[in-house]
Short mmCIF file of C-alpha atoms in Angstrom, two decimals:
data_model
loop_
_atom_site.label_atom_id
_atom_site.label_comp_id
_atom_site.label_asym_id
_atom_site.label_seq_id
_atom_site.Cartn_x
_atom_site.Cartn_y
_atom_site.Cartn_z
CA UNK J 278 92.16 -90.63 -52.76
CA UNK J 279 93.96 -90.70 -49.40
CA UNK J 280 91.15 -89.02 -47.47
CA UNK J 281 91.22 -89.54 -43.70
CA UNK J 282 88.32 -88.69 -41.40
CA UNK J 283 88.57 -88.10 -37.66
CA UNK J 284 86.57 -86.58 -34.83
CA UNK J 285 87.61 -83.42 -33.03
CA UNK J 286 85.81 -83.66 -29.73
CA UNK J 287 82.01 -83.72 -29.80
CA UNK J 288 81.50 -80.85 -32.26
CA UNK J 289 84.04 -81.21 -35.07
CA UNK J 290 84.93 -83.56 -37.90
CA UNK J 291 88.32 -83.19 -39.53
CA UNK J 292 88.76 -84.28 -43.17
CA UNK J 293 92.36 -84.64 -44.39
CA UNK J 294 92.61 -85.05 -48.16
CA UNK J 295 96.35 -85.73 -48.14
CA UNK J 296 99.22 -85.71 -45.66
CA UNK J 297 101.26 -83.40 -47.88
CA UNK J 298 100.32 -80.08 -49.43
CA UNK J 299 99.72 -79.97 -53.18
CA UNK J 300 97.47 -77.88 -55.37
CA UNK J 301 95.61 -81.05 -56.37
CA UNK J 302 94.85 -81.75 -52.70
CA UNK J 303 93.82 -78.12 -52.17
CA UNK J 304 91.28 -78.22 -55.01
CA UNK J 305 89.83 -81.54 -53.80
CA UNK J 306 89.50 -80.09 -50.30
CA UNK J 307 87.86 -76.98 -51.75
CA UNK J 308 85.42 -79.11 -53.74
CA UNK J 309 84.49 -81.30 -50.76
CA UNK J 310 83.97 -78.37 -48.40
CA UNK J 311 81.79 -76.70 -51.04
CA UNK J 312 79.75 -79.90 -51.39
CA UNK J 313 79.20 -80.00 -47.61
CA UNK J 314 78.09 -76.37 -47.65
CA UNK J 315 75.66 -76.93 -50.56
CA UNK J 316 74.22 -80.06 -48.92
CA UNK J 317 72.74 -77.89 -46.15
CA UNK J 318 73.15 -80.67 -43.59
CA UNK J 319 71.10 -79.85 -40.47
CA UNK J 320 73.31 -78.96 -37.53
CA UNK J 321 76.34 -77.69 -39.46
CA UNK J 322 77.43 -74.37 -37.98
CA UNK J 323 80.81 -73.73 -39.64
CA UNK J 324 83.08 -75.08 -42.38
CA UNK J 325 86.74 -74.15 -42.15
CA UNK J 326 88.98 -74.92 -45.18
CA UNK J 327 92.75 -75.43 -44.76
CA UNK J 328 95.74 -76.23 -46.98
CA UNK J 329 94.79 -79.79 -47.93
CA UNK J 330 91.96 -80.42 -45.48
CA UNK J 331 88.89 -78.90 -43.92
CA UNK J 332 86.98 -79.06 -40.65
CA UNK J 333 83.24 -79.11 -40.09
CA UNK J 334 81.73 -77.81 -36.86
CA UNK J 335 78.25 -79.03 -35.97
CA UNK J 336 75.71 -79.03 -33.15
CA UNK J 337 75.60 -82.54 -31.59
CA UNK J 338 72.13 -81.74 -30.17
CA UNK J 339 70.88 -81.49 -33.75
CA UNK J 340 72.85 -84.29 -35.42
CA UNK J 341 74.82 -87.19 -33.91
CA UNK J 342 78.59 -87.22 -34.63
CA UNK J 343 78.46 -90.60 -36.40
CA UNK J 344 75.57 -89.41 -38.59
CA UNK J 345 77.50 -86.24 -39.46
CA UNK J 346 80.54 -88.34 -40.34
CA UNK J 347 78.48 -90.62 -42.61
CA UNK J 348 76.90 -87.68 -44.45
CA UNK J 349 80.28 -86.09 -45.15
CA UNK J 350 81.71 -89.39 -46.41
CA UNK J 351 78.76 -89.70 -48.81
CA UNK J 352 79.91 -86.48 -50.47
CA UNK J 353 83.45 -87.69 -51.16
CA UNK J 354 82.54 -88.91 -54.65
CA UNK J 355 81.86 -85.30 -55.66
CA UNK J 356 85.49 -84.46 -55.02
CA UNK J 357 86.55 -86.88 -57.75
CA UNK J 358 85.17 -84.34 -60.22
CA UNK J 359 86.82 -81.47 -58.39
CA UNK J 360 86.67 -78.13 -60.15
CA UNK J 361 90.18 -77.22 -61.24
CA UNK J 362 89.47 -73.67 -62.34
CA UNK J 363 89.20 -70.69 -60.04
CA UNK J 364 88.31 -67.07 -60.73
CA UNK J 365 90.58 -65.16 -58.39
CA UNK J 366 92.98 -62.24 -58.18
CA UNK J 367 96.74 -61.70 -58.24
CA UNK J 368 98.03 -59.14 -55.74
CA UNK J 369 101.37 -57.36 -55.55
CA UNK J 370 102.67 -57.32 -51.97
CA UNK J 371 105.64 -54.99 -51.29
CA UNK J 372 108.37 -56.51 -49.09
CA UNK J 373 111.29 -54.76 -47.45
CA UNK J 374 113.72 -57.68 -47.24
CA UNK J 375 116.49 -57.53 -44.61
CA UNK J 376 114.68 -54.75 -42.77
CA UNK J 377 116.03 -53.48 -39.41
CA UNK J 378 112.98 -54.53 -37.32
CA UNK J 379 112.89 -58.24 -38.07
CA UNK J 380 116.71 -58.30 -38.01
CA UNK J 381 116.74 -56.86 -34.48
CA UNK J 382 114.14 -59.41 -33.43
CA UNK J 383 115.87 -62.43 -34.94
CA UNK J 384 119.16 -61.45 -33.32
CA UNK J 385 117.42 -61.33 -29.91
CA UNK J 386 116.35 -64.95 -30.37
CA UNK J 387 119.49 -66.51 -31.90
CA UNK J 388 119.80 -69.08 -29.12
CA UNK J 389 116.50 -70.58 -30.34
CA UNK J 390 117.73 -70.91 -33.92
CA UNK J 391 119.42 -73.76 -35.79
CA UNK J 392 122.35 -71.49 -36.73
CA UNK J 393 123.01 -68.74 -34.16
CA UNK J 394 126.02 -67.46 -36.14
CA UNK J 395 124.06 -65.73 -38.90
CA UNK J 396 120.65 -64.36 -39.85
CA UNK J 397 117.53 -66.27 -40.86
CA UNK J 398 118.19 -65.39 -44.52
CA UNK J 399 121.83 -66.56 -44.25
CA UNK J 400 120.59 -69.91 -42.98
CA UNK J 401 117.77 -70.22 -45.52
CA UNK J 402 120.06 -69.44 -48.44
CA UNK J 403 122.67 -71.97 -47.32
CA UNK J 404 120.38 -74.93 -46.71
CA UNK J 405 118.58 -74.34 -50.02
CA UNK J 406 121.85 -74.36 -51.95
CA UNK J 407 122.11 -70.66 -52.86
CA UNK J 408 125.47 -68.91 -52.98
CA UNK J 409 124.14 -65.67 -51.53
CA UNK J 410 121.23 -64.14 -49.66
CA UNK J 411 120.49 -62.04 -52.73
CA UNK J 412 120.05 -65.17 -54.85
CA UNK J 413 117.72 -66.68 -52.26
CA UNK J 414 115.64 -63.49 -52.09
CA UNK J 415 115.39 -63.56 -55.88
CA UNK J 416 114.06 -67.13 -55.73
CA UNK J 417 111.54 -66.10 -53.07
CA UNK J 418 110.01 -63.21 -55.00
CA UNK J 419 110.52 -64.17 -58.65
CA UNK J 420 107.53 -66.51 -58.97
CA UNK J 421 103.96 -66.09 -57.64
CA UNK J 422 102.47 -67.76 -54.58
CA UNK J 423 99.06 -69.34 -53.97
CA UNK J 424 97.11 -68.57 -50.78
CA UNK J 425 95.97 -72.01 -49.68
CA UNK J 426 94.65 -71.08 -46.23
CA UNK J 427 93.90 -68.07 -44.05
CA UNK J 428 93.89 -68.48 -40.29
CA UNK J 429 95.71 -69.79 -37.22
CA UNK J 430 96.08 -66.10 -36.37
CA UNK J 431 93.31 -63.81 -37.65
CA UNK J 432 94.02 -62.81 -41.25
CA UNK J 433 97.32 -64.69 -41.58
CA UNK J 434 97.78 -66.20 -45.08
CA UNK J 435 99.66 -69.43 -45.79
CA UNK J 436 101.30 -69.18 -49.21
CA UNK J 437 102.47 -72.05 -51.41
CA UNK J 438 104.93 -71.22 -54.21
CA UNK J 439 103.79 -71.89 -57.76
CA UNK J 440 106.86 -73.78 -58.98
CA UNK J 441 107.84 -77.39 -59.61
CA UNK J 442 108.09 -79.37 -56.38
CA UNK J 443 111.85 -79.84 -56.75
CA UNK J 444 112.30 -76.05 -56.97
CA UNK J 445 110.29 -75.22 -53.87
CA UNK J 446 112.11 -73.49 -51.05
CA UNK J 447 112.01 -75.28 -47.71
CA UNK J 448 113.11 -73.94 -44.34
CA UNK J 449 112.36 -75.44 -40.90
CA UNK J 450 110.83 -73.39 -38.12
CA UNK J 451 112.95 -72.20 -35.17
CA UNK J 452 114.03 -74.89 -32.72
CA UNK J 453 111.98 -73.05 -30.08
CA UNK J 454 109.37 -70.39 -30.90
CA UNK J 455 110.08 -66.72 -30.32
CA UNK J 456 107.97 -64.73 -27.88
CA UNK J 457 107.96 -61.78 -30.29
CA UNK J 458 107.51 -61.23 -34.03
CA UNK J 459 106.90 -57.80 -35.60
CA UNK J 460 103.52 -57.19 -37.23
CA UNK J 461 103.62 -57.68 -41.03
CA UNK J 462 106.71 -59.92 -40.91
CA UNK J 463 107.14 -62.06 -44.02
CA UNK J 464 108.01 -65.45 -42.60
CA UNK J 465 108.77 -68.97 -43.79
CA UNK J 466 108.25 -72.42 -42.31
CA UNK J 467 108.34 -75.75 -44.10
CA UNK J 468 107.16 -75.07 -47.66
CA UNK J 469 104.94 -72.13 -46.67
CA UNK J 470 105.56 -68.43 -46.67
CA UNK J 471 103.27 -66.22 -44.58
CA UNK J 472 102.61 -62.69 -43.37
CA UNK J 473 102.22 -62.20 -39.62
CA UNK J 474 99.01 -60.17 -39.42
CA UNK J 475 99.63 -59.09 -35.81
CA UNK J 476 102.60 -58.81 -33.47
CA UNK J 477 103.14 -61.86 -31.31
CA UNK J 478 104.90 -65.16 -30.77
CA UNK J 479 106.10 -67.16 -33.77
CA UNK J 480 108.49 -69.77 -35.04
CA UNK J 481 108.83 -69.07 -38.76
CA UNK J 482 112.09 -67.77 -40.21
CA UNK J 483 111.93 -63.99 -40.75
CA UNK J 484 112.91 -62.61 -44.16
CA UNK J 485 111.45 -59.10 -44.24
CA UNK J 486 108.41 -56.96 -43.58
CA UNK J 487 105.59 -55.45 -45.63
CA UNK J 488 104.20 -51.95 -45.04
CA UNK J 489 100.77 -53.16 -46.22
CA UNK J 490 98.26 -54.02 -43.45
CA UNK J 491 96.35 -57.26 -44.10
CA UNK J 492 94.13 -57.30 -40.99
CA UNK J 493 92.28 -54.38 -39.44
CA UNK J 494 89.53 -55.19 -36.89
CA UNK J 495 88.65 -51.48 -36.72
CA UNK J 496 88.38 -51.32 -40.53
CA UNK J 497 90.05 -47.92 -40.75
CA UNK J 498 92.45 -48.94 -43.54
CA UNK J 499 90.90 -47.76 -46.80
CA UNK J 500 90.99 -51.11 -48.64
CA UNK J 501 89.78 -53.02 -45.55
CA UNK J 502 86.63 -50.96 -44.97
CA UNK J 503 84.37 -53.72 -46.31
CA UNK J 504 86.03 -56.62 -44.50
CA UNK J 505 88.73 -56.68 -41.83
CA UNK J 506 90.67 -59.61 -43.41
CA UNK J 507 92.39 -58.93 -46.72
CA UNK J 508 93.28 -62.42 -47.99
CA UNK J 509 91.09 -65.36 -48.93
CA UNK J 510 92.01 -68.89 -50.11
CA UNK J 511 92.75 -68.93 -53.82
CA UNK J 512 94.38 -65.49 -53.92
CA UNK J 513 97.70 -65.32 -55.77
CA UNK J 514 100.55 -63.17 -54.46
CA UNK J 515 103.55 -61.65 -56.20
CA UNK J 516 106.13 -60.28 -53.78
CA UNK J 517 107.74 -56.96 -54.82
CA UNK J 518 111.10 -56.10 -53.23
CA UNK J 519 111.26 -52.50 -51.96
CA UNK J 520 113.81 -50.34 -50.13
CA UNK J 521 113.44 -48.23 -46.98
CA UNK J 522 112.35 -45.13 -48.89
CA UNK J 523 109.53 -47.04 -50.62
CA UNK J 524 108.58 -48.67 -47.33
CA UNK J 525 108.23 -45.26 -45.68
CA UNK J 526 106.26 -43.88 -48.67
CA UNK J 527 103.74 -46.74 -48.57
CA UNK J 528 103.44 -46.53 -44.78
CA UNK J 529 102.57 -42.84 -45.07
CA UNK J 530 100.06 -43.54 -47.86
CA UNK J 531 98.35 -46.22 -45.74
CA UNK J 532 98.04 -43.75 -42.84
CA UNK J 533 96.61 -41.10 -45.18
CA UNK J 534 94.11 -43.56 -46.65
CA UNK J 535 95.49 -43.20 -50.17
CA UNK J 536 97.25 -46.55 -50.61
CA UNK J 537 95.63 -49.13 -52.86
CA UNK J 538 97.20 -52.56 -53.45
CA UNK J 539 97.93 -53.46 -57.05
CA UNK J 540 95.43 -56.17 -58.02
CA UNK J 541 94.36 -57.91 -61.23
CA UNK J 542 91.47 -60.32 -61.75
CA UNK J 543 92.70 -63.64 -63.21
CA UNK J 544 91.58 -67.22 -63.80
CA UNK J 545 93.68 -70.01 -62.31
CA UNK J 546 93.52 -73.28 -64.25
CA UNK J 547 95.28 -76.16 -62.48
CA UNK J 548 95.65 -78.30 -65.61
CA UNK J 549 97.09 -75.39 -67.62
CA UNK J 550 99.44 -74.54 -64.77
CA UNK J 551 100.71 -78.13 -64.47
CA UNK J 552 101.24 -78.31 -68.24
CA UNK J 553 103.44 -75.18 -68.37
CA UNK J 554 104.23 -73.64 -64.99
CA UNK J 555 106.70 -71.05 -66.27
CA UNK J 556 104.46 -69.90 -69.09
CA UNK J 557 101.33 -69.82 -66.93
CA UNK J 558 103.09 -67.81 -64.21
CA UNK J 559 104.33 -65.34 -66.83
CA UNK J 560 100.75 -64.72 -67.94
CA UNK J 561 99.64 -64.20 -64.34
CA UNK J 562 102.38 -61.62 -63.76
CA UNK J 563 101.66 -59.96 -67.10
CA UNK J 564 98.06 -59.44 -65.99
CA UNK J 565 99.34 -57.81 -62.80
CA UNK J 566 101.73 -55.55 -64.72
CA UNK J 567 98.85 -54.41 -66.93
CA UNK J 568 96.63 -53.58 -63.94
#
């Protein structure tokens, strides 16, 4: 393992499983953070998982930082037998690609972009070797995505595409961040797609927008009544392209409290996925279609 441990001030320990994101690193991180939680170490106040790492917050008046570090390191051996199966859910997320709202925004910030002459999708398609924006959009939505982390902004999911590494889309962030991004923008930075849960600053390329709220602190959205954040690590997402009419229909249904996301319960098996990614993804999407 390539695990690296470091302190974050007096109250945090950061554990990095690998410098690069992979599902193997995610599952090891998940296993280690679970082991820390089950160890019930005195003084631990919070455990925050990330893409291929996790952070432990603790009370230094209860446990010394070096003692906390030693106890976490003692649990590393448990990660070697990391659980590679996960009971989770696959969710269909509607996306209005090339919508007018993100397009207006990206055009306002062209001077901060690598290629001011076109749109974010024009640039993404070109640098990934696609002949057209339509072909790039097809690559973006045709295979499912794995939610490896939720956070940075409340409720924002980081999504990692379930394809061979050589087929993964990659797009750099803006040269300088924008001061505005519409709520529910479907963005892309590095190898991660995301959904902006709130309006605000951002640097990811903007591809479209979803009419489906994923964060509601007031919990007025029907499917967020139990918890204000929709996503959790381990969720699987299948993007569904929609047009303006469908966008408006879903928006109205959300406001009326009648919209329900399409969801299917599934089991994710890392070994089975690595053995046959195309076949495994097909079964995931078949489960969603049957829901």
